[in-house]
Coordinates of C-alpha atoms in Angstrom, one line a residue:
Chain S
X27 CA -4.1 36.2 -12.3
X28 CA -0.9 34.5 -11.4
X29 CA -1.0 30.6 -11.4
X30 CA 1.2 30.3 -8.4
X31 CA 2.0 33.0 -5.8
X32 CA 4.2 33.0 -2.8
X33 CA 3.5 35.8 -0.3
X34 CA 6.1 36.5 2.4
X35 CA 6.7 32.8 3.0
X36 CA 9.1 31.9 5.9
X37 CA 10.3 28.7 7.4
X38 CA 12.7 28.0 10.1
X39 CA 14.3 24.8 11.4
X40 CA 15.1 25.8 14.9
X41 CA 17.2 29.0 14.8
X42 CA 18.0 28.5 11.2
X43 CA 15.8 30.5 8.8
X44 CA 15.8 28.4 5.6
X45 CA 13.1 30.5 3.9
X46 CA 13.1 34.1 4.8
X47 CA 10.2 36.3 3.6
X48 CA 10.1 34.9 0.0
X49 CA 7.5 36.3 -2.4
X50 CA 7.1 35.8 -6.1
X51 CA 4.5 35.2 -8.8
X52 CA 4.4 32.6 -11.6
X53 CA 2.3 33.4 -14.6
X54 CA 0.4 30.5 -16.4
X55 CA 2.8 28.9 -19.0
X56 CA 5.9 30.8 -17.6
X57 CA 9.3 29.1 -17.1
X58 CA 11.1 30.2 -14.0
X59 CA 14.6 29.2 -12.9
X60 CA 15.8 29.1 -9.3
X61 CA 19.5 29.3 -8.7
X62 CA 21.6 29.9 -5.6
X63 CA 24.4 28.2 -3.7
X64 CA 24.0 24.9 -1.9
X65 CA 22.0 25.4 1.3
X66 CA 20.3 28.5 0.0
X67 CA 16.9 26.9 0.6
X68 CA 16.0 25.9 -2.9
X69 CA 14.6 22.4 -2.2
X70 CA 12.9 23.7 1.0
X71 CA 11.1 26.2 -1.2
X72 CA 9.8 23.3 -3.3
X73 CA 8.8 21.3 -0.2
X74 CA 6.8 24.4 0.9
X75 CA 5.1 24.6 -2.4
X76 CA 4.2 20.9 -2.6
X77 CA 3.1 20.7 1.0
X78 CA 5.8 18.4 2.4
X79 CA 6.6 21.3 4.7
X80 CA 4.2 23.9 6.2
X81 CA 5.3 27.6 6.2
X82 CA 5.7 29.3 9.6
X83 CA 4.4 32.4 8.0
X84 CA 3.1 33.6 4.7
X85 CA 0.8 32.2 2.0
X86 CA 1.1 29.9 -1.0
X87 CA -1.7 30.6 -3.5
X88 CA -2.7 28.5 -6.6
X89 CA -5.0 30.3 -8.9
X90 CA -5.4 32.9 -6.1
X91 CA -6.7 30.3 -3.7
X92 CA -4.7 29.8 -0.4
X93 CA -3.4 26.2 -0.4
X94 CA -1.1 26.6 2.5
X95 CA -3.1 24.2 4.7
X96 CA -3.8 21.7 1.9
X97 CA -2.1 18.1 1.9
X98 CA 0.5 17.1 -0.6
X99 CA -2.1 14.9 -2.3
X100 CA -4.6 17.8 -2.6
X101 CA -2.0 20.1 -4.1
X102 CA -1.0 17.4 -6.6
X103 CA -4.6 17.0 -7.6
X104 CA -4.9 20.8 -7.9
X105 CA -2.1 20.8 -10.5
X106 CA 1.3 20.9 -8.8
X107 CA 3.6 18.3 -10.2
X108 CA 7.1 17.6 -8.8
X109 CA 10.3 15.7 -9.7
X110 CA 12.6 14.8 -6.9
X111 CA 16.3 15.8 -6.8
X112 CA 17.2 12.2 -5.9
X113 CA 15.0 10.0 -8.1
X114 CA 12.3 8.3 -6.0
X115 CA 10.9 5.6 -8.3
X116 CA 8.4 2.9 -7.1
X117 CA 11.2 0.3 -7.4
X118 CA 9.1 -2.9 -7.6
X119 CA 6.6 -1.5 -10.0
X120 CA 7.3 -1.3 -13.8
X121 CA 8.1 2.0 -15.4
X122 CA 4.6 2.0 -16.9
X123 CA 3.0 1.3 -13.6
X124 CA 4.9 4.2 -12.0
X125 CA 3.1 6.5 -14.4
X126 CA -0.2 4.6 -14.1
X127 CA -0.3 5.4 -10.3
X128 CA 0.3 9.1 -11.0
X129 CA -2.3 9.2 -13.8
X130 CA -5.0 7.4 -11.9
X131 CA -4.5 9.3 -8.6
X132 CA -3.0 12.8 -9.1
X133 CA -4.1 13.0 -12.7
X134 CA -7.6 11.9 -11.9
X135 CA -7.8 9.8 -15.1
X136 CA -10.3 6.9 -15.5
X137 CA -9.1 3.3 -16.1
X138 CA -10.0 3.5 -19.7
X139 CA -8.0 6.7 -20.5
X140 CA -5.0 6.2 -18.4
X141 CA -3.0 3.5 -20.3
X142 CA -2.8 5.4 -23.6
X143 CA -2.1 8.7 -21.8
X144 CA 0.8 7.1 -19.9
X145 CA 2.2 5.5 -23.1
X146 CA 2.1 8.8 -24.8
X147 CA 4.2 10.3 -22.1
X148 CA 6.6 7.3 -22.1
X149 CA 7.1 7.7 -25.8
X150 CA 7.9 11.4 -25.4
X151 CA 10.3 10.9 -22.6
X152 CA 12.1 8.1 -24.4
X153 CA 11.0 5.4 -21.9
X154 CA 8.6 3.4 -24.0
X155 CA 11.2 0.7 -24.7
X156 CA 11.5 -0.1 -20.9
X157 CA 7.7 0.4 -20.1
X158 CA 7.5 -3.1 -18.6
X159 CA 10.8 -3.2 -16.9
X160 CA 11.0 -2.7 -13.1
X161 CA 11.8 0.9 -12.3
X162 CA 14.3 0.0 -9.6
X163 CA 16.7 -1.4 -12.1
X164 CA 17.0 1.7 -14.3
X165 CA 20.3 3.6 -15.0
X166 CA 20.5 7.3 -13.8
X167 CA 19.3 9.0 -17.1
X168 CA 16.3 6.8 -17.3
X169 CA 15.5 7.5 -13.6
X170 CA 15.7 11.2 -14.2
X171 CA 13.4 10.8 -17.2
X172 CA 11.1 8.7 -15.1
X173 CA 10.9 11.5 -12.5
X174 CA 9.9 13.9 -15.3
X175 CA 7.4 11.4 -16.9
X176 CA 5.8 10.5 -13.6
X177 CA 5.3 14.2 -12.7
X178 CA 3.9 14.7 -16.1
X179 CA 1.4 11.9 -15.6
X180 CA -0.3 13.8 -12.7
X181 CA -1.3 16.3 -15.4
X182 CA 0.3 19.3 -13.7
X183 CA -0.3 22.9 -14.6
X184 CA 3.0 23.8 -12.9
X185 CA 5.9 21.4 -12.9
X186 CA 8.5 21.7 -10.2
X187 CA 11.9 20.3 -11.4
X188 CA 14.6 19.8 -8.8
X189 CA 18.1 19.5 -10.3
X190 CA 16.9 17.2 -13.0
X191 CA 19.9 17.8 -15.2
X192 CA 22.4 17.1 -12.3
X193 CA 24.8 14.2 -12.9
X194 CA 24.0 13.7 -16.6
X195 CA 26.5 13.8 -19.5
X196 CA 26.3 16.7 -21.8
X197 CA 24.6 14.6 -24.5
X198 CA 22.1 13.3 -22.0
X199 CA 21.4 16.8 -20.8
X200 CA 20.7 18.1 -24.3
X201 CA 18.1 15.4 -24.8
X202 CA 16.4 16.0 -21.5
X203 CA 16.3 19.8 -22.1
X204 CA 14.7 19.2 -25.4
X205 CA 11.9 17.2 -23.7
X206 CA 11.4 19.8 -21.1
X207 CA 11.2 22.5 -23.6
X208 CA 8.6 20.6 -25.5
X209 CA 6.5 20.2 -22.3
X210 CA 6.9 24.0 -21.7
X211 CA 5.9 24.7 -25.2
X212 CA 2.6 23.0 -24.7
X213 CA 1.7 25.5 -21.9
X214 CA 2.8 23.8 -18.7
X215 CA 4.4 26.3 -16.4
X216 CA 7.8 25.3 -15.0
X217 CA 9.8 26.1 -11.9
X218 CA 13.2 24.7 -12.3
X219 CA 16.0 24.5 -9.7
X220 CA 19.2 23.8 -11.4
X221 CA 23.0 24.2 -11.1
X222 CA 23.6 23.3 -14.7
X223 CA 23.1 26.8 -15.9
X224 CA 23.4 26.4 -19.6
X225 CA 20.6 23.8 -19.5
X226 CA 18.4 26.0 -17.3
X227 CA 19.0 29.2 -19.2
X228 CA 18.0 27.6 -22.5
X229 CA 14.5 27.0 -21.2
X230 CA 13.5 29.6 -18.6
X231 CA 12.5 33.2 -19.1
X232 CA 13.2 34.5 -15.7
X233 CA 15.6 33.7 -12.8
X234 CA 15.3 33.9 -9.1
X235 CA 18.4 33.9 -7.0
X236 CA 18.2 32.6 -3.4
X237 CA 20.9 33.1 -0.8
X238 CA 20.5 32.1 2.9
X239 CA 16.9 31.6 2.4
X240 CA 16.3 35.2 1.1
X241 CA 15.3 36.2 -2.3
X242 CA 18.3 38.1 -3.5
X243 CA 17.2 39.0 -7.0
X244 CA 14.4 38.3 -9.7
X245 CA 14.9 39.2 -13.3
X246 CA 15.3 38.0 -16.8
X247 CA 18.2 35.6 -17.4
X248 CA 20.6 38.2 -18.9
X249 CA 20.2 40.8 -16.2
X250 CA 20.6 38.3 -13.4
X251 CA 23.6 36.5 -14.9
X252 CA 25.4 39.8 -15.5
X253 CA 24.7 41.2 -12.1
X254 CA 27.9 41.7 -10.0
X255 CA 26.1 40.7 -6.8
X256 CA 25.0 37.3 -8.3
X257 CA 28.5 36.7 -9.8
X258 CA 30.1 37.3 -6.4
X259 CA 27.7 35.3 -4.2
X260 CA 26.6 32.6 -6.5
X261 CA 29.6 32.0 -8.7
X262 CA 32.2 33.1 -6.2
X263 CA 33.9 35.3 -8.9
X264 CA 36.0 38.3 -8.1
X265 CA 34.2 41.5 -8.8
Chain H
X22 CA 14.6 -10.0 -15.3
X23 CA 11.3 -10.5 -17.0
X24 CA 8.6 -12.4 -15.1
X25 CA 6.7 -15.1 -16.9
X26 CA 3.1 -15.7 -16.0
X27 CA 0.7 -18.3 -17.0
X28 CA -2.1 -17.2 -19.3
X29 CA -4.9 -15.8 -17.2
X30 CA -7.1 -18.9 -17.3
X31 CA -4.5 -21.3 -16.1
X32 CA -4.4 -20.1 -12.4
X33 CA -8.2 -19.8 -12.5
X34 CA -8.5 -23.3 -13.8
X35 CA -6.1 -24.5 -11.1
X36 CA -8.1 -22.6 -8.4
X37 CA -11.4 -24.0 -9.5
X38 CA -9.9 -27.6 -9.5
X39 CA -8.4 -27.2 -6.0
X40 CA -11.7 -25.6 -4.7
X41 CA -13.8 -28.4 -6.3
X42 CA -11.5 -31.1 -4.7
X43 CA -11.7 -29.5 -1.3
X44 CA -15.5 -29.0 -1.7
X45 CA -15.8 -32.8 -2.2
X46 CA -13.8 -33.8 0.9
X47 CA -16.8 -34.0 3.3
X48 CA -18.5 -36.5 0.9
X49 CA -15.7 -39.0 1.2
X50 CA -13.6 -38.0 4.2
X51 CA -14.2 -38.9 7.8
X52 CA -15.7 -36.3 10.1
X53 CA -12.4 -35.7 12.0
X54 CA -10.7 -34.7 8.7
X55 CA -13.5 -32.3 7.9
X56 CA -13.2 -30.7 11.3
X57 CA -9.4 -30.5 11.0
X58 CA -9.6 -28.9 7.6
X59 CA -12.3 -26.4 8.8
X60 CA -9.7 -25.2 11.3
X61 CA -7.1 -24.9 8.6
X62 CA -9.4 -23.1 6.2
X63 CA -10.2 -20.6 8.9
X64 CA -6.5 -20.2 9.6
X65 CA -6.0 -19.5 5.8
X66 CA -8.7 -16.8 5.9
X67 CA -7.0 -15.1 8.9
X68 CA -3.7 -15.4 7.0
X69 CA -5.0 -13.9 3.8
X70 CA -6.4 -11.0 5.8
X71 CA -3.2 -10.5 7.8
X72 CA -1.1 -10.7 4.6
X73 CA -3.2 -7.9 3.1
X74 CA -2.6 -5.9 6.3
X75 CA 1.0 -6.5 6.9
X76 CA 2.3 -7.6 3.5
X77 CA 0.5 -5.1 1.2
X78 CA -0.5 -2.2 3.5
X79 CA 2.6 -2.4 5.7
X80 CA 0.4 -2.5 8.9
X81 CA 2.2 -5.1 11.0
X82 CA -0.6 -5.8 13.5
X83 CA -0.2 -8.3 16.3
X84 CA -3.7 -7.5 17.6
X85 CA -5.8 -9.1 15.0
X86 CA -7.2 -11.5 17.6
X87 CA -9.2 -8.5 18.7
X88 CA -11.4 -8.9 15.7
X89 CA -11.6 -12.7 16.0
X90 CA -12.8 -12.2 19.5
X91 CA -15.2 -9.4 18.8
X92 CA -16.7 -11.4 15.9
X93 CA -17.0 -14.5 18.0
X94 CA -18.6 -12.6 21.0
X95 CA -21.0 -10.8 18.7
X96 CA -22.1 -14.2 17.2
X97 CA -22.6 -15.5 20.8
X98 CA -24.5 -12.4 21.8
X99 CA -26.7 -12.7 18.6
X100 CA -27.6 -16.3 19.5
X101 CA -27.9 -16.1 23.2
X102 CA -29.3 -12.6 23.8
X103 CA -31.2 -12.0 20.6
X104 CA -32.1 -15.6 19.5
X105 CA -30.7 -15.1 16.0
X106 CA -29.4 -17.8 13.8
X107 CA -25.6 -18.3 14.3
X108 CA -24.9 -17.6 10.6
X109 CA -26.7 -14.2 11.0
X110 CA -24.5 -13.8 14.1
X111 CA -21.4 -14.4 12.0
X112 CA -22.4 -11.7 9.5
X113 CA -23.1 -9.3 12.5
X114 CA -19.8 -10.3 14.0
X115 CA -18.0 -9.1 10.8
X116 CA -19.9 -5.8 10.8
X117 CA -19.3 -5.2 14.5
X118 CA -15.6 -6.0 14.1
X119 CA -15.4 -3.4 11.2
X120 CA -17.3 -0.8 13.2
X121 CA -15.1 -1.2 16.2
X122 CA -12.0 -1.1 13.8
X123 CA -12.9 2.6 13.3
X124 CA -12.0 3.8 16.9
X125 CA -9.1 1.3 17.1
X126 CA -7.7 2.8 13.9
X127 CA -8.1 6.3 15.4
X128 CA -5.8 5.2 18.1
X129 CA -3.2 2.9 16.4
X130 CA -2.9 5.0 13.2
X131 CA -1.1 7.7 15.3
X132 CA 1.7 5.1 15.8
X133 CA 4.3 3.8 13.5
X134 CA 6.2 0.5 13.1
X135 CA 6.9 -1.3 16.3
X136 CA 4.7 1.1 18.2
X137 CA 1.9 0.4 15.8
X138 CA 2.3 -3.3 16.6
X139 CA 2.3 -2.7 20.3
X140 CA -0.7 -0.4 20.0
X141 CA -2.8 -3.1 18.2
X142 CA -1.8 -5.7 20.9
X143 CA -2.9 -3.3 23.6
X144 CA -6.2 -2.7 21.8
X145 CA -6.8 -6.5 21.7
X146 CA -6.0 -6.8 25.4
X147 CA -8.5 -4.1 26.1
X148 CA -11.2 -5.9 24.2
X149 CA -10.3 -9.2 26.0
X150 CA -10.5 -7.6 29.4
X151 CA -13.6 -5.5 28.5
X152 CA -15.6 -8.6 27.3
X153 CA -14.5 -10.5 30.3
X154 CA -16.8 -8.1 32.2
X155 CA -19.9 -9.0 30.1
X156 CA -21.8 -11.1 32.7
X157 CA -24.6 -12.0 30.3
X158 CA -22.0 -13.9 28.2
X159 CA -20.4 -15.6 31.2
X160 CA -17.8 -13.0 32.2
X161 CA -14.3 -14.2 32.6
X162 CA -15.2 -17.9 32.6
X163 CA -17.1 -17.8 29.4
X164 CA -20.3 -19.6 28.2
X165 CA -21.4 -22.2 25.7
X166 CA -23.8 -22.0 22.8
X167 CA -27.3 -23.3 23.9
X168 CA -27.8 -27.0 23.1
X169 CA -29.2 -27.6 19.6
X170 CA -28.0 -24.3 18.3
X171 CA -25.8 -25.8 15.5
X172 CA -28.4 -28.5 14.9
X173 CA -31.1 -25.9 14.1
X174 CA -28.7 -23.6 12.2
X175 CA -29.8 -22.4 8.8
X176 CA -28.9 -24.9 6.1
X177 CA -28.1 -27.8 8.4
X178 CA -31.5 -29.5 7.6
X179 CA -31.1 -29.6 3.8
X180 CA -27.4 -30.8 4.1
X181 CA -28.5 -33.6 6.5
X182 CA -31.3 -34.8 4.2
X183 CA -29.2 -34.5 1.1
X184 CA -26.2 -36.4 2.4
X185 CA -28.1 -38.6 4.8
X186 CA -25.8 -37.8 7.8
X187 CA -26.4 -36.9 11.5
X188 CA -27.2 -33.3 12.4
X189 CA -23.8 -32.9 14.0
X190 CA -22.0 -34.1 10.9
X191 CA -24.2 -31.9 8.8
X192 CA -23.3 -28.8 10.7
X193 CA -19.7 -29.7 10.5
X194 CA -19.9 -30.1 6.7
X195 CA -21.9 -26.9 6.4
X196 CA -19.3 -24.9 8.4
X197 CA -16.6 -26.5 6.4
X198 CA -18.2 -25.3 3.2
X199 CA -18.8 -21.9 4.5
X200 CA -15.1 -21.7 5.5
X201 CA -14.0 -22.8 2.0
X202 CA -16.4 -20.2 0.5
X203 CA -14.9 -17.5 2.8
X204 CA -11.4 -18.5 1.6
X205 CA -12.4 -18.2 -2.0
X206 CA -14.2 -14.9 -1.5
X207 CA -11.3 -13.4 0.5
X208 CA -8.8 -14.5 -2.2
X209 CA -10.9 -13.2 -5.0
X210 CA -11.6 -9.9 -3.3
X211 CA -7.9 -9.5 -2.3
X212 CA -6.9 -10.1 -5.9
X213 CA -9.5 -7.7 -7.4
X214 CA -8.5 -5.1 -4.8
X215 CA -4.8 -5.3 -5.5
X216 CA -5.4 -5.2 -9.3
X217 CA -7.5 -2.1 -8.8
X218 CA -6.5 1.6 -8.7
X219 CA -6.4 1.3 -4.9
X220 CA -4.2 -1.7 -5.0
X221 CA -1.8 0.1 -7.3
X222 CA -1.7 3.0 -4.9
X223 CA -1.0 0.6 -2.0
X224 CA 2.0 -0.9 -3.9
X225 CA 3.3 2.5 -4.6
X226 CA 3.1 3.4 -1.0
X227 CA 5.0 0.2 -0.1
X228 CA 7.8 1.2 -2.4
X229 CA 8.0 4.9 -1.6
X230 CA 5.5 6.6 0.6
X231 CA 6.9 10.1 0.0
X232 CA 6.8 9.8 -3.8
X233 CA 3.3 8.2 -3.5
X234 CA 2.0 11.3 -1.8
X235 CA 3.7 13.5 -4.4
X236 CA 1.7 11.8 -7.1
X237 CA -1.6 12.1 -5.2
X238 CA -1.9 8.8 -3.3
X239 CA -3.2 9.2 0.2
X240 CA -1.5 6.6 2.4
X241 CA -3.6 7.0 5.5
X242 CA -6.8 6.7 3.6
X243 CA -5.8 3.6 1.7
X244 CA -4.3 1.9 4.8
X245 CA -7.4 2.7 6.8
X246 CA -9.5 1.1 4.1
X247 CA -7.5 -2.1 4.2
X248 CA -7.6 -2.1 8.1
X249 CA -11.4 -1.9 8.0
X250 CA -11.8 -4.5 5.3
X251 CA -9.5 -7.0 7.0
X252 CA -11.3 -6.4 10.4
X253 CA -14.5 -7.4 8.6
X254 CA -13.0 -10.6 7.2
X255 CA -11.2 -11.4 10.5
X256 CA -14.5 -10.8 12.4
X257 CA -16.5 -13.1 10.1
X258 CA -13.8 -15.8 10.5
X259 CA -14.0 -15.4 14.3
X260 CA -17.7 -15.9 14.4
X261 CA -17.6 -18.9 12.1
X262 CA -14.7 -20.5 14.1
X263 CA -16.7 -20.3 17.4
X264 CA -19.8 -21.9 16.0
X265 CA -17.8 -25.0 15.7
X266 CA -15.9 -24.6 19.0
X267 CA -19.3 -24.0 20.6
X268 CA -17.7 -22.6 23.8
X269 CA -16.3 -19.2 24.3
X270 CA -14.0 -17.6 27.0
X271 CA -12.2 -14.3 26.7
X272 CA -8.8 -16.1 26.7
X273 CA -9.8 -18.4 23.9
X274 CA -11.5 -15.8 21.8
X275 CA -8.7 -13.3 22.1
X276 CA -5.8 -15.8 21.9
X277 CA -2.7 -14.1 20.6
X278 CA -1.1 -17.6 19.9
X279 CA -4.1 -19.1 18.0
X280 CA -5.3 -16.1 16.0
X281 CA -2.2 -14.1 15.4
X282 CA 1.1 -16.0 16.1
X283 CA 0.2 -19.0 14.0
X284 CA -1.2 -16.7 11.3
X285 CA 2.0 -14.7 11.3
X286 CA 4.0 -18.0 11.0
X287 CA 1.9 -19.1 8.1
X288 CA 2.2 -15.8 6.2
X289 CA 6.0 -15.4 6.8
X290 CA 7.0 -19.0 5.9
X291 CA 4.7 -18.9 2.8
X292 CA 5.8 -15.5 1.5
X293 CA 4.6 -12.1 2.9
X294 CA 3.3 -9.7 0.4
X295 CA 2.5 -12.4 -2.2
X296 CA -1.0 -13.7 -2.8
X297 CA -0.2 -17.4 -3.1
X298 CA 2.1 -17.1 0.0
X299 CA -0.5 -17.8 2.7
X300 CA -1.8 -20.8 0.8
X301 CA 1.7 -22.4 0.7
X302 CA 2.2 -21.4 4.2
X303 CA -1.0 -23.0 5.5
X304 CA -0.2 -26.3 3.6
X305 CA 3.2 -26.4 5.2
X306 CA 1.8 -25.6 8.6
X307 CA -0.9 -28.3 8.3
X308 CA 1.7 -30.9 7.2
X309 CA 4.1 -30.0 10.1
X310 CA 1.1 -30.2 12.6
X311 CA 0.1 -33.7 11.3
X312 CA 3.7 -34.9 11.3
X313 CA 4.5 -33.7 14.8
X314 CA 1.1 -34.1 16.5
X315 CA 2.4 -37.0 18.6
X316 CA 5.3 -35.1 20.1
X317 CA 3.4 -32.6 22.3
X318 CA 5.2 -29.3 22.9
X319 CA 8.2 -30.3 20.8
X320 CA 5.8 -29.5 17.9
X321 CA 5.9 -25.8 18.7
X322 CA 9.7 -25.9 19.0
X323 CA 10.1 -27.5 15.6
X324 CA 7.6 -25.0 14.2
X325 CA 9.6 -22.1 15.6
X326 CA 12.9 -23.5 14.3
X327 CA 11.4 -24.0 10.8
X328 CA 10.1 -20.4 10.9
X329 CA 13.6 -19.1 11.9
X330 CA 15.2 -21.1 9.1
X331 CA 12.8 -19.7 6.5
X332 CA 13.5 -16.2 7.8
X333 CA 17.2 -16.7 7.5
X334 CA 17.5 -18.6 4.3
X335 CA 14.4 -17.7 2.3
X336 CA 13.6 -14.2 3.5
X337 CA 10.7 -13.8 1.0
X338 CA 9.1 -17.0 2.2
X339 CA 8.8 -20.3 0.4
X340 CA 6.6 -18.9 -2.4
X341 CA 8.4 -15.6 -2.6
X342 CA 11.7 -17.4 -3.1
X343 CA 10.4 -19.8 -5.6
X344 CA 8.6 -17.1 -7.6
X345 CA 11.8 -14.9 -7.4
X346 CA 14.0 -17.8 -8.6
X347 CA 11.8 -19.2 -11.4
X348 CA 10.0 -16.0 -12.4
X349 CA 6.8 -17.9 -11.9
X350 CA 3.7 -15.8 -11.1
X351 CA 0.4 -17.5 -10.2
X352 CA -1.7 -14.5 -9.3
X353 CA 0.1 -11.7 -11.1
X354 CA -0.8 -8.2 -9.8
X355 CA 1.0 -6.2 -12.4
X356 CA -0.3 -4.0 -15.2
X357 CA 1.3 -4.5 -18.5
X358 CA 1.8 -1.6 -20.8
X359 CA -0.6 -1.4 -23.8
X360 CA 0.6 -3.4 -26.8
X361 CA 2.1 -0.5 -28.6
X362 CA 4.8 -0.5 -26.1
X363 CA 6.3 -3.7 -27.0
X364 CA 6.5 -2.7 -30.6
X365 CA 9.2 -0.2 -29.9
X366 CA 11.1 -2.5 -27.5
X367 CA 14.8 -2.3 -28.7

């Protein structure tokens, strides 16, 4: 059974259809990329999956169960983890505390297990050295890492990454991709929205192309990237 | 900037020392001082509760006098209508305040920010006008505790015998100790709560509500919990206050000035959203009150000016500014990473 399924999901803001009859399945442990021009409705799709937005029509299923009416918190506890496009740290809390909140609430860990669990994630994401520093003072790369680390601390079965590689230097990007690949290798399913295609394509198996809220194409990376339609609409290239 | 904090036992030792000194005041101080300090300790209880509500849960209520009044009226009803001991009435007052906080929350939690504040104030006015209709407790003109109520109160007898003082003095002393106990319990419970999982969630919500939801923290649930708990503490304090005042009217029991405006002043000048803030604030308030008590209404003007000055020049309050500048933390709420973290610190 698919881990996450979207069935004919639609969402409008007034007259504007930002998500138009989108359906796809995500298998356990799969890594799926979502691409499309700005304004194609990629982040809206994430907000529908996490519960920040309710679909006007259609269903969102987790393990075959309809979660369309569940709260953001309930979906997090059920295994949907999410990193924000613009990092949203708890600025006055330390980096470690940022993870502790996530582990104790979304991750459902007890007081005794949470500290080591959080430290383990901090080490893997390269944040152990700043564990006790206030999260509000971190530079961009560390903020992006914190987004990833905090989402990991909720113990997700599917991790939604929203342009996590955006704004990083190439060297920083390589490091982050290595971390994401390691997380994926351990069996966490990933849905990743990204404009930095070389980073994305080095991790995901399949790509979804969105345009004007519609699902334009689904397929393996090579097929999608070579399709004339995608090159024209997404990359703006001459056919 | 790294914050330094005393070893854990230091603030505890300091607190025990202060509490012991305050507990000894009735043995040496005159009765007027005991009565004065009782009022100040009650103000501190209200301030600690309001600080939890506004400073930590982000619920800026200006209607907490509702729960003072409900606690006070419940205590009066327990004594006059049911013949209970006033101290039992105080406990009932806290419970009734908490119970009534449920419907109030259902109403005001639909509102945000300024609308929430107005909503709480409206709820308090409804309670004031409603209880003004309760004829058995004197309606709009109020009523007094029956003669001898405080003299026969639970615990007055032993205190009287032990210290060899009059009944009236013994009841003052007992109420003073109860208020001091309530301060310590409120402070202890607040600290434990803020250090707990729920307190961590509350601080996360304060920093970023959207991100808090995304990691599984339910803001409404946590805020409602704080609203109910502070209603309980505020109700208890209301009952206790009016045992000493012995007379109740709707206007006095639901006084916006006495039970919310002064409380707000204390928390804001002390440092909202810090645990020691209300303590600092209440000390400053008491000092100003003593210094200016001979100048009539000028006292309120100076108080107001002082409050404005603090808001302009020390926006985090006196304690908040001091703590921010020196890195001093008396009641630290943070969770440090396990030791293995510091080993890899670059």
